[in-house]
Tab-separated table of C-alpha atoms in Angstrom:
chain	number	residue	atom	x	y	z
A	1	MET	CA	-73.066	-0.766	-12.523
A	2	GLY	CA	-69.947	-1.790	-15.061
A	3	LYS	CA	-71.749	-0.074	-18.072
A	4	TYR	CA	-71.722	3.531	-16.108
A	5	SER	CA	-68.931	3.328	-14.435
A	6	ALA	CA	-66.769	6.260	-14.140
A	7	VAL	CA	-64.624	7.011	-16.989
A	8	PRO	CA	-60.442	6.853	-16.941
A	9	ASP	CA	-58.537	10.126	-16.783
A	10	GLY	CA	-57.399	11.025	-20.137
A	11	TYR	CA	-60.074	9.268	-21.927
A	12	MET	CA	-64.008	10.535	-23.133
A	13	THR	CA	-66.769	9.348	-24.263
A	14	VAL	CA	-68.055	9.229	-28.009
A	15	GLY	CA	-70.786	11.652	-26.769
A	16	GLU	CA	-68.127	14.230	-25.390
A	17	VAL	CA	-66.212	13.507	-28.284
A	18	ALA	CA	-68.761	14.163	-30.679
A	19	LYS	CA	-70.211	17.329	-28.460
A	20	ARG	CA	-66.401	18.731	-28.423
A	21	MET	CA	-66.036	18.319	-32.199
A	22	GLY	CA	-68.843	19.540	-33.191
A	23	VAL	CA	-70.310	16.265	-35.641
A	24	THR	CA	-72.766	13.422	-34.057
A	25	VAL	CA	-72.589	10.407	-32.208
A	26	ARG	CA	-73.621	8.277	-35.306
A	27	THR	CA	-70.421	10.185	-37.220
A	28	LEU	CA	-67.669	8.768	-35.226
A	29	GLN	CA	-69.678	5.239	-34.939
A	30	TYR	CA	-69.499	5.605	-39.466
A	31	TYR	CA	-65.799	6.489	-39.142
A	32	ASP	CA	-65.342	3.472	-36.778
A	33	LYS	CA	-67.017	0.947	-39.135
A	34	GLU	CA	-65.098	2.831	-41.789
A	35	GLY	CA	-61.664	2.319	-40.236
A	36	LEU	CA	-61.508	6.403	-39.966
A	37	LEU	CA	-61.255	6.764	-36.569
A	38	SER	CA	-61.165	4.550	-34.126
A	39	PRO	CA	-61.739	4.568	-30.261
A	40	SER	CA	-58.674	4.245	-28.822
A	41	ALA	CA	-60.155	2.313	-25.516
A	42	GLU	CA	-63.070	0.400	-24.942
A	43	SER	CA	-64.641	0.005	-21.228
A	44	GLY	CA	-65.632	-2.776	-19.549
A	45	GLY	CA	-69.023	-2.218	-20.081
A	46	GLY	CA	-68.596	-1.621	-24.022
A	47	ARG	CA	-68.117	2.223	-24.082
A	48	ARG	CA	-65.816	3.499	-26.220
A	49	LEU	CA	-63.279	5.626	-25.565
A	50	TYR	CA	-61.234	8.685	-27.116
A	51	THR	CA	-58.180	10.396	-26.224
A	52	ASP	CA	-57.257	13.432	-27.455
A	53	LYS	CA	-54.699	11.920	-29.675
A	54	ASP	CA	-57.988	10.654	-31.189
A	55	LEU	CA	-59.252	14.740	-31.896
A	56	ILE	CA	-56.198	15.338	-33.205
A	57	GLN	CA	-56.902	12.461	-36.175
A	58	LEU	CA	-60.486	13.292	-36.238
A	59	HIS	CA	-59.594	17.145	-37.284
A	60	GLN	CA	-57.242	15.642	-39.608
A	61	VAL	CA	-60.549	13.624	-41.347
A	62	LEU	CA	-63.103	16.269	-40.503
A	63	SER	CA	-60.693	19.145	-42.271
A	64	LEU	CA	-59.658	16.558	-45.563
A	65	LYS	CA	-63.560	16.112	-45.545
A	66	HIS	CA	-64.218	19.395	-45.552
A	67	LEU	CA	-61.690	20.182	-48.501
A	68	GLY	CA	-63.816	17.278	-50.480
A	69	PHE	CA	-61.716	14.746	-50.075
A	70	SER	CA	-63.646	11.031	-50.354
A	71	LEU	CA	-63.381	9.182	-47.660
A	72	ASP	CA	-61.585	6.526	-49.790
A	73	GLU	CA	-58.841	9.496	-49.832
A	74	ILE	CA	-58.530	10.406	-46.709
A	75	LYS	CA	-58.004	6.954	-45.487
A	76	LYS	CA	-54.909	7.827	-48.328
A	77	HIS	CA	-53.571	10.630	-46.343
A	78	LEU	CA	-53.939	9.829	-42.869
A	79	ILE	CA	-50.934	8.805	-41.308
A	80	SER	CA	-49.519	7.959	-37.651
A	81	LEU	CA	-49.071	11.270	-34.625
A	82	ASP	CA	-46.495	9.598	-32.653
A	83	THR	CA	-43.568	11.935	-33.230
A	84	PRO	CA	-43.782	15.624	-34.035
A	85	GLU	CA	-41.955	14.989	-37.207
A	86	GLU	CA	-45.536	13.084	-37.829
A	87	VAL	CA	-47.782	15.525	-36.514
A	88	ALA	CA	-46.065	18.382	-38.519
A	89	GLN	CA	-46.392	16.703	-41.702
A	90	VAL	CA	-50.084	16.189	-41.169
A	91	LEU	CA	-50.588	19.482	-40.718
A	92	GLU	CA	-48.603	20.761	-43.988
A	93	GLU	CA	-50.370	18.229	-45.846
A	94	GLN	CA	-53.596	20.019	-44.263
A	95	ALA	CA	-52.091	23.504	-45.409
A	96	GLY	CA	-51.262	22.292	-48.296
A	97	ALA	CA	-54.567	21.545	-49.171
A	98	ILE	CA	-56.127	24.261	-47.770
A	99	ARG	CA	-54.042	26.815	-49.824
A	100	LYS	CA	-55.131	24.752	-52.757
A	101	LYS	CA	-58.992	25.241	-51.774
A	102	ILE	CA	-58.255	28.653	-51.224
A	103	ASP	CA	-56.784	29.130	-54.403
A	104	SER	CA	-59.364	27.669	-56.547
A	105	LEU	CA	-61.928	28.875	-54.253
A	106	SER	CA	-60.611	32.488	-55.346
A	107	GLU	CA	-60.598	31.447	-59.157
A	108	THR	CA	-64.274	30.385	-58.660
A	109	LEU	CA	-64.858	33.489	-57.108
A	110	LYS	CA	-63.639	35.589	-59.292
A	111	GLU	CA	-65.555	33.897	-62.542
A	112	ILE	CA	-68.439	34.888	-60.493
A	113	GLU	CA	-67.631	38.171	-60.167
A	114	ALA	CA	-66.784	38.578	-63.994
A	115	LEU	CA	-69.400	36.842	-65.642
A	116	LYS	CA	-71.685	38.963	-62.848
A	117	VAL	CA	-70.505	42.061	-64.820
A	118	GLU	CA	-70.613	41.205	-68.249
A	119	ALA	CA	-74.226	39.561	-67.605
A	120	LEU	CA	-75.310	42.863	-66.854
A	121	GLN	CA	-74.191	44.496	-69.364
A	122	MET	CA	-75.789	42.561	-71.769
A	123	GLN	CA	-78.978	43.331	-73.103
A	124	SER	CA	-81.193	40.232	-72.412
A	125	VAL	CA	-80.825	37.136	-70.638
A	126	ASP	CA	-78.504	34.689	-72.871
A	127	PHE	CA	-77.664	31.154	-71.080
A	128	LYS	CA	-75.230	30.087	-74.093
A	129	LYS	CA	-73.156	32.966	-73.634
A	130	TYR	CA	-73.108	32.956	-70.311
A	131	ALA	CA	-71.541	28.993	-70.831
A	132	ASP	CA	-69.043	30.352	-73.203
A	133	ILE	CA	-68.588	33.081	-70.791
A	134	ILE	CA	-67.558	30.910	-68.189
A	135	VAL	CA	-65.821	28.080	-70.520
A	136	ASN	CA	-63.242	30.825	-71.582
A	137	LEU	CA	-62.896	32.439	-67.953
A	138	GLN	CA	-62.342	28.930	-66.874
A	139	MET	CA	-59.485	28.761	-70.111
A	140	LYS	CA	-57.848	31.797	-68.582
A	141	ASN	CA	-58.867	33.826	-71.781
A	142	ASP	CA	-58.312	37.481	-71.344
A	143	PHE	CA	-60.727	38.429	-73.762
A	144	TYR	CA	-63.962	36.529	-72.473
A	145	TRP	CA	-65.719	40.162	-72.330
A	146	LEU	CA	-65.910	40.138	-75.997
A	147	ILE	CA	-68.477	37.155	-76.323
A	148	LYS	CA	-71.448	39.589	-75.205
A	149	HIS	CA	-70.390	41.704	-78.512
A	150	PHE	CA	-70.955	38.519	-80.951
A	151	ASP	CA	-74.615	37.579	-82.540
A	152	GLU	CA	-75.564	34.154	-82.274
A	153	GLN	CA	-75.012	33.258	-86.165
A	154	THR	CA	-71.163	34.236	-85.598
A	155	LEU	CA	-70.706	32.509	-81.745
A	156	ASP	CA	-72.060	28.934	-83.627
A	157	HIS	CA	-69.781	29.485	-86.424
A	158	ILE	CA	-66.678	29.834	-83.831
A	159	ARG	CA	-68.235	27.003	-81.350
A	160	SER	CA	-67.793	25.049	-84.714
A	161	ARG	CA	-64.997	25.866	-85.833
A	162	PHE	CA	-62.579	26.135	-82.513
A	163	ASP	CA	-62.443	24.030	-79.584
A	164	GLN	CA	-60.607	25.083	-75.995
A	165	GLU	CA	-57.096	24.387	-77.335
A	166	SER	CA	-57.596	25.687	-80.810
A	167	GLY	CA	-59.184	28.878	-79.666
A	168	LEU	CA	-56.289	29.504	-77.540
A	169	ALA	CA	-54.377	29.284	-79.977
A	170	PHE	CA	-55.537	31.419	-82.269
A	171	MET	CA	-56.322	34.400	-79.884
A	172	GLU	CA	-52.611	33.975	-78.685
A	173	LYS	CA	-51.686	34.326	-82.668
A	174	PHE	CA	-53.968	36.782	-83.444
A	175	MET	CA	-52.462	39.431	-80.318
A	176	ASP	CA	-48.949	39.003	-81.549
A	177	VAL	CA	-49.997	39.617	-85.045
A	178	GLN	CA	-51.562	42.668	-82.937
A	179	GLU	CA	-48.388	43.523	-81.206
A	180	LYS	CA	-45.789	43.142	-84.571
A	181	ALA	CA	-48.306	45.431	-86.026
A	182	ILE	CA	-47.820	47.662	-83.808
A	183	ARG	CA	-44.250	47.867	-83.085
A	184	PHE	CA	-43.630	47.700	-86.943
A	185	GLN	CA	-45.775	50.957	-87.188
A	186	GLU	CA	-43.750	52.923	-84.268
A	187	ALA	CA	-40.707	51.494	-85.595
A	188	GLY	CA	-41.512	53.157	-89.011
A	189	ILE	CA	-41.725	50.150	-90.788
A	190	PRO	CA	-43.422	50.470	-94.335
A	191	PRO	CA	-46.882	48.321	-94.729
A	192	GLU	CA	-44.802	47.568	-97.775
A	193	ASP	CA	-41.460	46.090	-96.198
A	194	LYS	CA	-40.956	42.439	-96.380
A	195	LYS	CA	-41.989	42.254	-92.806
A	196	GLY	CA	-44.743	43.821	-93.476
A	197	GLN	CA	-45.854	41.617	-96.312
A	198	GLU	CA	-45.178	38.548	-94.229
A	199	LEU	CA	-47.096	39.696	-91.440
A	200	ALA	CA	-50.248	40.682	-93.880
A	201	LYS	CA	-50.286	37.484	-95.405
A	202	VAL	CA	-50.130	35.855	-91.846
A	203	PHE	CA	-52.661	37.614	-90.708
A	204	TRP	CA	-55.019	36.976	-93.921
A	205	GLU	CA	-54.654	33.395	-93.867
A	206	MET	CA	-56.104	33.709	-90.360
A	207	ILE	CA	-59.110	35.782	-91.807
A	208	LEU	CA	-59.628	32.944	-93.383
A	209	GLU	CA	-59.071	30.205	-90.954
A	210	PHE	CA	-61.327	32.197	-89.001
A	211	THR	CA	-64.174	33.065	-91.578
A	212	GLY	CA	-63.922	29.910	-93.123
A	213	GLY	CA	-63.448	31.673	-96.361
A	214	ASP	CA	-67.058	33.316	-95.812
A	215	MET	CA	-66.416	37.112	-96.519
A	216	SER	CA	-70.006	38.034	-95.464
A	217	MET	CA	-68.543	37.436	-91.917
A	218	LEU	CA	-66.275	40.557	-92.800
A	219	PRO	CA	-68.533	42.990	-92.068
A	220	LYS	CA	-69.533	41.217	-88.610
A	221	LEU	CA	-65.912	41.386	-87.382
A	222	ILE	CA	-65.504	45.256	-88.790
A	223	GLU	CA	-68.530	45.945	-86.182
A	224	LEU	CA	-67.729	44.142	-83.595
A	225	GLY	CA	-64.581	46.232	-83.353
A	226	ASN	CA	-66.754	49.749	-83.532
A	227	ALA	CA	-69.148	48.300	-80.626
A	228	LYS	CA	-70.031	50.139	-77.516
A	229	GLY	CA	-68.929	49.338	-74.010
A	230	LEU	CA	-65.375	47.546	-75.726
A	231	ASP	CA	-61.884	47.941	-73.411
A	232	GLN	CA	-60.879	51.135	-74.009
A	233	GLU	CA	-56.927	50.218	-74.015
A	234	TRP	CA	-58.075	46.998	-76.028
A	235	LYS	CA	-59.932	49.328	-78.452
A	236	GLN	CA	-57.026	51.758	-78.694
A	237	LYS	CA	-54.352	48.615	-79.578
A	238	GLN	CA	-56.967	47.632	-82.071
A	239	ALA	CA	-57.224	50.973	-84.003
A	240	LEU	CA	-53.287	51.549	-84.293
A	241	ALA	CA	-52.851	48.031	-85.448
A	242	ASN	CA	-55.831	48.147	-88.181
A	243	THR	CA	-54.417	51.174	-89.374
A	244	TYR	CA	-51.094	49.281	-90.149
A	245	MET	CA	-52.525	46.414	-91.570
A	246	GLU	CA	-55.104	47.676	-93.582
A	247	SER	CA	-52.047	49.455	-96.006
A	248	ALA	CA	-50.440	45.878	-95.626
A	249	LEU	CA	-53.359	44.505	-96.562
A	250	ASP	CA	-53.806	46.629	-99.479
A	251	ALA	CA	-50.224	46.073	-100.675
A	252	TYR	CA	-50.459	42.330	-100.341
A	253	PHE	CA	-53.380	42.054	-102.346
A	254	THR	CA	-51.777	44.278	-104.724
A	255	SER	CA	-48.972	42.326	-105.394
A	256	LEU	CA	-51.269	39.228	-106.071
A	257	GLY	CA	-53.057	40.799	-108.068
A	258	ILE	CA	-56.359	39.825	-106.374
A	259	ASN	CA	-59.450	41.655	-104.444
A	260	PRO	CA	-60.841	39.257	-102.160
A	261	PHE	CA	-63.212	41.537	-101.114
A	262	GLN	CA	-64.715	41.924	-105.201
A	263	GLU	CA	-67.981	39.741	-105.605
A	264	GLY	CA	-67.426	36.417	-106.872
A	265	ALA	CA	-64.009	36.551	-105.973
A	266	GLN	CA	-62.122	33.308	-104.396
């Protein structure tokens, strides 16, 4: 009879807790074994008995598990719930973890939506480009959408010459040169001016860095700038910057007495 005696007031059996919290009895038994949630009491017949406080601790465990924490990590996050301050601390930690998870999921959702748009705009299924786009999205590279316009040879060249860090640094430097070219043109600074020539030198060195000195790549880069479906704002800025940089480069090459585009030029 003792095994089936009435449960004392304020206590719940393992079955009742499982039903209330939407878990299995086996899960509660496992959490007890792992030291995550032990029952507050045990009846004379050996039945596990839980209290409302145990439900709150179970909520801690389930919430952290849902957020992707391992059981070992959950153990480190669990604290006692004996004072209002401790309860508040637990809830704040859970709220903070949830906010981070929401931020992470929001970023993942943005990446999925962006990749979906790129996939629809591409003319064929290309998983290598998809992978490149995902990597650039995770790098927060705002120009990930350019990838779909590169041919496979150019992309292989980029992959061989740049890693994530150097690739981002190159794009930031490129954007800085572009912005300066537009500012110089708007300010009326002649391309032949010292500032214009310094900018031309930097830009030409970037071209050499990108191409590795292979001038056969330049027509592909020019073709990229004229590709259909490019972001219009980006295209307009490119056109403004190119107008200035073409004149600046012409003056720069003239001052050096070279024509790098001439066949056989080094």
